[in-house]
Short mmCIF file of C-alpha atoms in Angstrom, two decimals:
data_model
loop_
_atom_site.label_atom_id
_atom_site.label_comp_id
_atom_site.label_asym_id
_atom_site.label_seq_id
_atom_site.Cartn_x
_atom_site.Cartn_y
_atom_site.Cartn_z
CA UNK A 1 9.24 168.89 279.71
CA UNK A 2 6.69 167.47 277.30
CA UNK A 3 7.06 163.37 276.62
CA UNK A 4 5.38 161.73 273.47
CA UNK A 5 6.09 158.03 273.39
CA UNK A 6 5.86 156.76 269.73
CA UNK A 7 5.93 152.86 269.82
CA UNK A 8 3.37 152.25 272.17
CA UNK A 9 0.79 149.07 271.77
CA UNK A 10 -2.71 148.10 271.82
CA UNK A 11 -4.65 144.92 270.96
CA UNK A 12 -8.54 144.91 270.83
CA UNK A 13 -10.72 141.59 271.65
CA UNK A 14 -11.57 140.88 267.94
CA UNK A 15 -7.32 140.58 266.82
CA UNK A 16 -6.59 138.49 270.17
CA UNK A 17 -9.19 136.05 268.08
CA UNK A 18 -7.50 136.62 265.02
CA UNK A 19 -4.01 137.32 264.54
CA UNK A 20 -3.50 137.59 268.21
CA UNK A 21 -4.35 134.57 269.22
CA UNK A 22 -0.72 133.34 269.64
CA UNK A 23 -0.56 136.28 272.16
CA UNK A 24 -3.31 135.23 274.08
CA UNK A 25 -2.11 131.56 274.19
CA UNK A 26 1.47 132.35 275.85
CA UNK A 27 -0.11 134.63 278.34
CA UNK A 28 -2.69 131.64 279.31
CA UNK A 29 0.39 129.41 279.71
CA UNK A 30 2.92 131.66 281.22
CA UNK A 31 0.62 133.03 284.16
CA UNK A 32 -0.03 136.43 285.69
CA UNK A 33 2.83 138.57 284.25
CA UNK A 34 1.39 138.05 280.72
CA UNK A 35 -2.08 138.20 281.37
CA UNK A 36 -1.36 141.11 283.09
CA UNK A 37 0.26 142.40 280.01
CA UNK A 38 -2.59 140.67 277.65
CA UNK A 39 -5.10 143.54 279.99
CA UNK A 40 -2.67 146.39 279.26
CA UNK A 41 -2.95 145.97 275.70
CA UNK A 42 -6.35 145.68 275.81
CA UNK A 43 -6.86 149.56 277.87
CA UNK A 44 -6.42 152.24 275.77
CA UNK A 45 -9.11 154.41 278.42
CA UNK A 46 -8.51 155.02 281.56
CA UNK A 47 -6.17 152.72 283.17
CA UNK A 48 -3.78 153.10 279.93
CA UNK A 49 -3.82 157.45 281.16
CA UNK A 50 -3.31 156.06 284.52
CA UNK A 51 -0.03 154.67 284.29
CA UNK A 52 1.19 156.83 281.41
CA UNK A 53 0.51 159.90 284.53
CA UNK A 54 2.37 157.68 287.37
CA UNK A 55 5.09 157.44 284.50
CA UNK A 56 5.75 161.51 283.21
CA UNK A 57 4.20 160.42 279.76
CA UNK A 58 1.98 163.36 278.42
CA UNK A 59 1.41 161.17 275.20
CA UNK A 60 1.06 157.87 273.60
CA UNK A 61 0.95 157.49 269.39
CA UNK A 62 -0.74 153.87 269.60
CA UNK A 63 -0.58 151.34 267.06
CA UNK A 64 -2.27 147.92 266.75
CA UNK A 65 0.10 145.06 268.11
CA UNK A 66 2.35 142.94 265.71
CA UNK A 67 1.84 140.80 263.97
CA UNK A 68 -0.73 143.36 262.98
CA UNK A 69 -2.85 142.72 259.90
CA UNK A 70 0.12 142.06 257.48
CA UNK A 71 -0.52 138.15 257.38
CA UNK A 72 -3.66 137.89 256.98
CA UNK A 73 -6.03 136.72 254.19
CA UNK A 74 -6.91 140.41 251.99
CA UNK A 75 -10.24 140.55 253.08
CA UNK A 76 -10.23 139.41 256.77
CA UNK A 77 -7.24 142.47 256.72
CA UNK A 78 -9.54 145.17 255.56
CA UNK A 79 -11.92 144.22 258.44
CA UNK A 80 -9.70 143.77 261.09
CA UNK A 81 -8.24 147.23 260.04
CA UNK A 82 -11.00 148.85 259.77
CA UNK A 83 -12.49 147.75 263.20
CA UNK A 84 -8.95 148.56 265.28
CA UNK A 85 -8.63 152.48 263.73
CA UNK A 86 -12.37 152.83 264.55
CA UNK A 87 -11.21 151.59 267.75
CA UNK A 88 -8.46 153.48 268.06
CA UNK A 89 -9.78 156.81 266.67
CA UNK A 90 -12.67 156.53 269.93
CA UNK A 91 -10.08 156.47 272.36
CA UNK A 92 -8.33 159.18 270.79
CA UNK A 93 -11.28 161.47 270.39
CA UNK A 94 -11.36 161.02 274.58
CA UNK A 95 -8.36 161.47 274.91
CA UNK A 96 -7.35 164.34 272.36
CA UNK A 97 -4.45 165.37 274.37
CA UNK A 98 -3.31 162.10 275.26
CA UNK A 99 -3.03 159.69 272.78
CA UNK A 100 -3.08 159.86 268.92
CA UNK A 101 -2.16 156.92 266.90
CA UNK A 102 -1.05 154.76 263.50
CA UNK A 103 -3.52 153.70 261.22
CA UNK A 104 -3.22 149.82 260.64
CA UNK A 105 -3.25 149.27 257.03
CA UNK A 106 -4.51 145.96 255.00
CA UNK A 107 -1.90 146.61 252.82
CA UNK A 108 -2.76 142.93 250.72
CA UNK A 109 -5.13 145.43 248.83
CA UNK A 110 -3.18 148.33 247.97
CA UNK A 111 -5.76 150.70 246.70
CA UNK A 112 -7.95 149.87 250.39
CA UNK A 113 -4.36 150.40 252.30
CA UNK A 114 -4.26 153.68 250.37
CA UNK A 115 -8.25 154.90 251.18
CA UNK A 116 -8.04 153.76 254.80
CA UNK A 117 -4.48 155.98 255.42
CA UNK A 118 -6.26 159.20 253.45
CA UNK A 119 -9.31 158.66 256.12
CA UNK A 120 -7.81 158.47 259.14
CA UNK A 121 -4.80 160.61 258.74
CA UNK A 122 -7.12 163.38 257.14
CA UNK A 123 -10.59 163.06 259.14
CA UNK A 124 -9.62 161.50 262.17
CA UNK A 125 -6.16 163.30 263.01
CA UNK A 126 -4.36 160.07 263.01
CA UNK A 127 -0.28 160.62 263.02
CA UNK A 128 0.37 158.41 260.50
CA UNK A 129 0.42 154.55 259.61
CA UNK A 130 2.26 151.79 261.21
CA UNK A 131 2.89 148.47 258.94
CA UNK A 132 4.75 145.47 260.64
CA UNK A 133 7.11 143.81 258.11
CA UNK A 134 6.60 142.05 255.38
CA UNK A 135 3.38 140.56 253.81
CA UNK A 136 3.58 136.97 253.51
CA UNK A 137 6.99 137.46 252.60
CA UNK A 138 6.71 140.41 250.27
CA UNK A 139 8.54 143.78 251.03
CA UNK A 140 8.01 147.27 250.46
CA UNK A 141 10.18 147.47 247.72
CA UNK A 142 7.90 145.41 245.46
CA UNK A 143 5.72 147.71 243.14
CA UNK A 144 2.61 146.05 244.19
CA UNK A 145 2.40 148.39 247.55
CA UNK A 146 3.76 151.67 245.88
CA UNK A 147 0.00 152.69 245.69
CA UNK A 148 -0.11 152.69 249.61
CA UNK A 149 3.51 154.97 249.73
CA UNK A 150 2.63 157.06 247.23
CA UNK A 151 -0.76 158.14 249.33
CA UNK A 152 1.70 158.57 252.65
CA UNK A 153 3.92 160.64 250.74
CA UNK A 154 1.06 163.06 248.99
CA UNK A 155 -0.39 163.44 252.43
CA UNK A 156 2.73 163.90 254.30
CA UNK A 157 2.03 160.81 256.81
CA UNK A 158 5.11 159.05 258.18
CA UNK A 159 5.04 155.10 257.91
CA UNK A 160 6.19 153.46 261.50
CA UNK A 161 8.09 150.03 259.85
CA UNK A 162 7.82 147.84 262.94
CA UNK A 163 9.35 144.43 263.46
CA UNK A 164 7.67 141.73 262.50
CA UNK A 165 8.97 137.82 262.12
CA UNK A 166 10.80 136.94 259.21
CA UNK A 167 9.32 134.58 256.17
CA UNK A 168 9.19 131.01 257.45
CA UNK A 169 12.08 129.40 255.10
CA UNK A 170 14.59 132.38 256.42
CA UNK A 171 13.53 131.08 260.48
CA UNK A 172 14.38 127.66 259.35
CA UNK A 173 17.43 128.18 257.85
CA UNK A 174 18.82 130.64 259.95
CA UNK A 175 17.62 130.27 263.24
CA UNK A 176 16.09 126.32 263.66
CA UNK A 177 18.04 123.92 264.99
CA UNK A 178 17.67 125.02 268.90
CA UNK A 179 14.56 124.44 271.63
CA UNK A 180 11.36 125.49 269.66
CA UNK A 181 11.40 128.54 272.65
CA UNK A 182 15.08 129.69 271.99
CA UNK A 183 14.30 129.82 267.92
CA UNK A 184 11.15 132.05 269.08
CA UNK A 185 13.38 133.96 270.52
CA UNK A 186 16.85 134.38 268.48
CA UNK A 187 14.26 134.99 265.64
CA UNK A 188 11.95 137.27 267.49
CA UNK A 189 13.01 139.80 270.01
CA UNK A 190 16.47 138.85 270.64
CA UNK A 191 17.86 139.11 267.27
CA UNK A 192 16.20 138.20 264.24
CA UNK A 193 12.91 140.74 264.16
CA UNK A 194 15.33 143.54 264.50
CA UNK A 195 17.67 142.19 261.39
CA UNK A 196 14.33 141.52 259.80
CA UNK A 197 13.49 145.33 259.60
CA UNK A 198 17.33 146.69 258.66
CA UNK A 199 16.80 144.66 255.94
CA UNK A 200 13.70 146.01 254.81
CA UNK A 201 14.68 149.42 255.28
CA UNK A 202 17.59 148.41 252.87
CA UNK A 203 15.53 146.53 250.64
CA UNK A 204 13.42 149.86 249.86
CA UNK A 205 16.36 151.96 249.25
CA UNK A 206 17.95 149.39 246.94
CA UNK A 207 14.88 149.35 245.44
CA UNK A 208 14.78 152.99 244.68
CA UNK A 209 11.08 153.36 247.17
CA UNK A 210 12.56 157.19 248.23
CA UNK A 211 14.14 158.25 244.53
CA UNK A 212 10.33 157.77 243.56
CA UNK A 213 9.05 159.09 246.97
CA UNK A 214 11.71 161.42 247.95
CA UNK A 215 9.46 163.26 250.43
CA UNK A 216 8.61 159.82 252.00
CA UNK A 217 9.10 159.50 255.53
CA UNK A 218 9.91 156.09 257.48
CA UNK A 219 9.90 155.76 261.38
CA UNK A 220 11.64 152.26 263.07
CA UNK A 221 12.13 151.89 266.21
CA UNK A 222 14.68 149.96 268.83
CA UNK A 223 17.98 152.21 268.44
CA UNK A 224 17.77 151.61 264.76
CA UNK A 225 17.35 148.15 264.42
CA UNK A 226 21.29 148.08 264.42
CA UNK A 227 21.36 149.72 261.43
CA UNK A 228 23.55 153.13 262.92
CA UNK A 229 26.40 150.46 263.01
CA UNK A 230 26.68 150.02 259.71
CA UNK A 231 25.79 153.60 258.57
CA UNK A 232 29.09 153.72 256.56
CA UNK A 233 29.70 150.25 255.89
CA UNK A 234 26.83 150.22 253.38
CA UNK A 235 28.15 152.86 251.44
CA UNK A 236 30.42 149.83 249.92
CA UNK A 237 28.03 149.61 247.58
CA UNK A 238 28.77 152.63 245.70
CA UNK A 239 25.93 154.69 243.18
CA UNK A 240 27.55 153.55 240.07
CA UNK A 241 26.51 149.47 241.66
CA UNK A 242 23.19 151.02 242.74
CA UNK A 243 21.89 153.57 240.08
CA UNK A 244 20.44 155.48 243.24
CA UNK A 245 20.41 158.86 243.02
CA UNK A 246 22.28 159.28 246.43
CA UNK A 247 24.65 157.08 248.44
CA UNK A 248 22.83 154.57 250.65
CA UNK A 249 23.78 156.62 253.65
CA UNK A 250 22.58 159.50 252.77
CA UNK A 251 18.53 157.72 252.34
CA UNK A 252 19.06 156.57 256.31
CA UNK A 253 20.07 160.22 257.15
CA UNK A 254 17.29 162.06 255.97
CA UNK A 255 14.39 159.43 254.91
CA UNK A 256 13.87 157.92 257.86
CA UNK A 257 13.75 158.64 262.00
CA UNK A 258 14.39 156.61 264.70
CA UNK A 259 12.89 155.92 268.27
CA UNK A 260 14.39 154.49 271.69
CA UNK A 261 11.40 151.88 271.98
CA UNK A 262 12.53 149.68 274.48
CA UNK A 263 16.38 150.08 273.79
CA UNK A 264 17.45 152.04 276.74
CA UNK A 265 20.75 151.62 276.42
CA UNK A 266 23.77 153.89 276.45
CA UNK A 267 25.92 153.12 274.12
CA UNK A 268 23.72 152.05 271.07
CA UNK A 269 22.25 155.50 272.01
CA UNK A 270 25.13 157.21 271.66
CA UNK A 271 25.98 155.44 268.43
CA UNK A 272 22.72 156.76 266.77
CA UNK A 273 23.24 160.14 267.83
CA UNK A 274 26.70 160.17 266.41
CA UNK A 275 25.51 159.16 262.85
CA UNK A 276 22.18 160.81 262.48
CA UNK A 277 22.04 163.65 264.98
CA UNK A 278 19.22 165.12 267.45
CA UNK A 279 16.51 165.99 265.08
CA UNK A 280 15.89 162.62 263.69
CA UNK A 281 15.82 160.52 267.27
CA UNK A 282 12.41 160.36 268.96
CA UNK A 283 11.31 159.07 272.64
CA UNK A 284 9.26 155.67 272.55
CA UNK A 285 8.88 153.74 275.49
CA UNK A 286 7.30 150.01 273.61
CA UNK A 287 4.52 149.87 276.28
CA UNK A 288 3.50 147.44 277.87
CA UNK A 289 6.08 145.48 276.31
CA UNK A 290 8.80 147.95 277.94
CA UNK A 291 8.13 150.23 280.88
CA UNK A 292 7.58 153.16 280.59
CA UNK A 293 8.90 154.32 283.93
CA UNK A 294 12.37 152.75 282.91
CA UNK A 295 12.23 155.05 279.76
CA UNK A 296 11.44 158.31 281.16
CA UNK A 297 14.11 157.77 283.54
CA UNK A 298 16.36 156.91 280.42
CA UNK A 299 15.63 159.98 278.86
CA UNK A 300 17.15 162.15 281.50
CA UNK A 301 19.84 160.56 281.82
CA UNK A 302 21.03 160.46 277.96
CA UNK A 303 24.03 163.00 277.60
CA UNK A 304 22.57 165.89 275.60
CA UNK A 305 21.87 169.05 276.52
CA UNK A 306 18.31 170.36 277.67
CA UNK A 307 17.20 171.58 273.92
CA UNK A 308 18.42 168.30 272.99
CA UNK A 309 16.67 166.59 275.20
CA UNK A 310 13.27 168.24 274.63
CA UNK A 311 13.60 167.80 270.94
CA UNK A 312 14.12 164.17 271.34
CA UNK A 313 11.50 164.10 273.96
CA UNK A 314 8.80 166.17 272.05
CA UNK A 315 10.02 168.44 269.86
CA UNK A 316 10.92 166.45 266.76
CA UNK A 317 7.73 164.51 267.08
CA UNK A 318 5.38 167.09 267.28
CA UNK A 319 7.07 168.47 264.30
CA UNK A 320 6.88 165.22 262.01
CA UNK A 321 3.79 163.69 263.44
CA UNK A 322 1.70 167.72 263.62
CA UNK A 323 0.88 166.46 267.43
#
């Protein structure tokens, strides 16, 4: 059985100076585990095929590690961009068979965001774009980045919305108040990063992003980012509230796709399958965040059938992302 992991990470020397730096930092001061990690992210040749082969991965779809370019200054974005694809797009010409990846966008300059998705997606075979979050605090929904979702949805190239931090005055208010570490965390990976994207997701169907881009296509990761849960609860707010075209639901159902990504758990898996079905879930393994090892072995054990599990391992991917 084919595997194609979707939310799978790489880092190159020039955004560990940059945006990265934080990265870099933690993994001086923690020791070995993270600099071990800090050399993963950094191999996206030989070493990266390596472990993907001791794993049962046939394919990565790499992206540029959050915080990604989203934060940055406009024109320190497009160059950082810029170098990581051309980065990104040597390993994959390689590695053809083996890895494909997301375009990062500077998405600070709309029109550039735009140009650099049409390039890479159409010249270099790219599988889409990956944006993490907000930028400085402004989401998707605001008409300012239609430009850059209005080339994805011409070409046909699915956005990956990955977590990113929240804006500064939401950490404060809803997660300060503990150890400096444990509001990292509660904010980051252990809570508030996943909240962070539902609510974005939300934010662009409130703000009417797929009435305008119906043919739009939106990949998150994690299980959902908890938002299976409430899949019916946020169908309280009814279409005479919104002045959507269809009931909130319905957008989560067939706009956007979801990925395991480090979530290997049972239960939240079986929770997504119940409200969105087989063809929208896809593998993802979050390497070298997550192991990859630990999601392959996941992926047999998930209680589907064997067409199931093929679409979810390769099928539906190779369908949305042409891989």
């Amino acid at each position: 059985m084919r595997t194609i992991t979707l939310e799978e990470h790489f880092a190159t020397p020039g955004f560990l100076d940059g945006p990265g730096r934080d990265l870099r930092e933690q993994a001086r001061q923690v020791g070995s585990r993270a600099e071990r990690l800090m050399r993963d992210l950094c191999d996206i040749g030989d070493g990266r095929i390596a472990q993907m082969d001791a794993a049962g991965i046939d394919m990565q779809v790499v992206s540029l590690t959050a915080p990604g370019v989203e934060q940055l200054e406009a024109a320190e974005a497009v160059v950082l961009a810029r170098e990581a694809n051309d980065a990104l797009a040597e390993a994959i010409a390689t590695r053809p068979t083996r890895l494909s990846g997301f375009a990062a966008l500077p998405i600070a300059v709309p029109d550039q965001a735009a140009k650099e998705l049409e390039r890479r997606f159409s010249h270099q075979a790219f599988a889409g774009a990956v944006i993490n979050g907000h930028q400085r605090g402004r989401y998707l929904d605001d008409k300012f980045f239609w430009p850059v979702l209005e080339a994805a949805e011409s070409l046909g190239a699915p956005i990956y919305l990955h977590p990113t931090r929240p804006p500064k005055p939401v950490i404060d208010a809803s997660f300060g108040g503990f150890a400096p570490l444990v509001t990292e965390m509660l904010a980051g990976p252990g809570f508030g990063w996943h909240i962070e994207t539902a609510v974005h997701v939300l934010r662009m169907v409130l703000g009417g992003v797929f009435d305008r881009f119906p043919k739009l296509q939106i990949v998150i990761g994690h299980m959902g980012e908890g938002l299976p849960f409430f899949m019916q609860r946020v169908d309280v707010m009814p279409i005479e509230l919104t002045r959507l075209k269809r009931q909130v639901s319905e957008y989560l159902r067939e706009n956007l796709h979801y990925t395991f990504a480090g979530f290997n758990f049972p239960p939240t898996f079986l929770d997504l399958l119940l409200e969105v079905g087989v063809s929208r879930i896809m593998f993802s393994a979050d390497y070298p965040y997550g192991s990859m090892a630990k999601a392959r072995a996941f992926l047999e054990q998930i209680p589907v059938s064997a067409a199931d599990r093929a679409r979810i391992a390769h099928g539906n991917a190779e369908k949305l992302f042409r891989l």
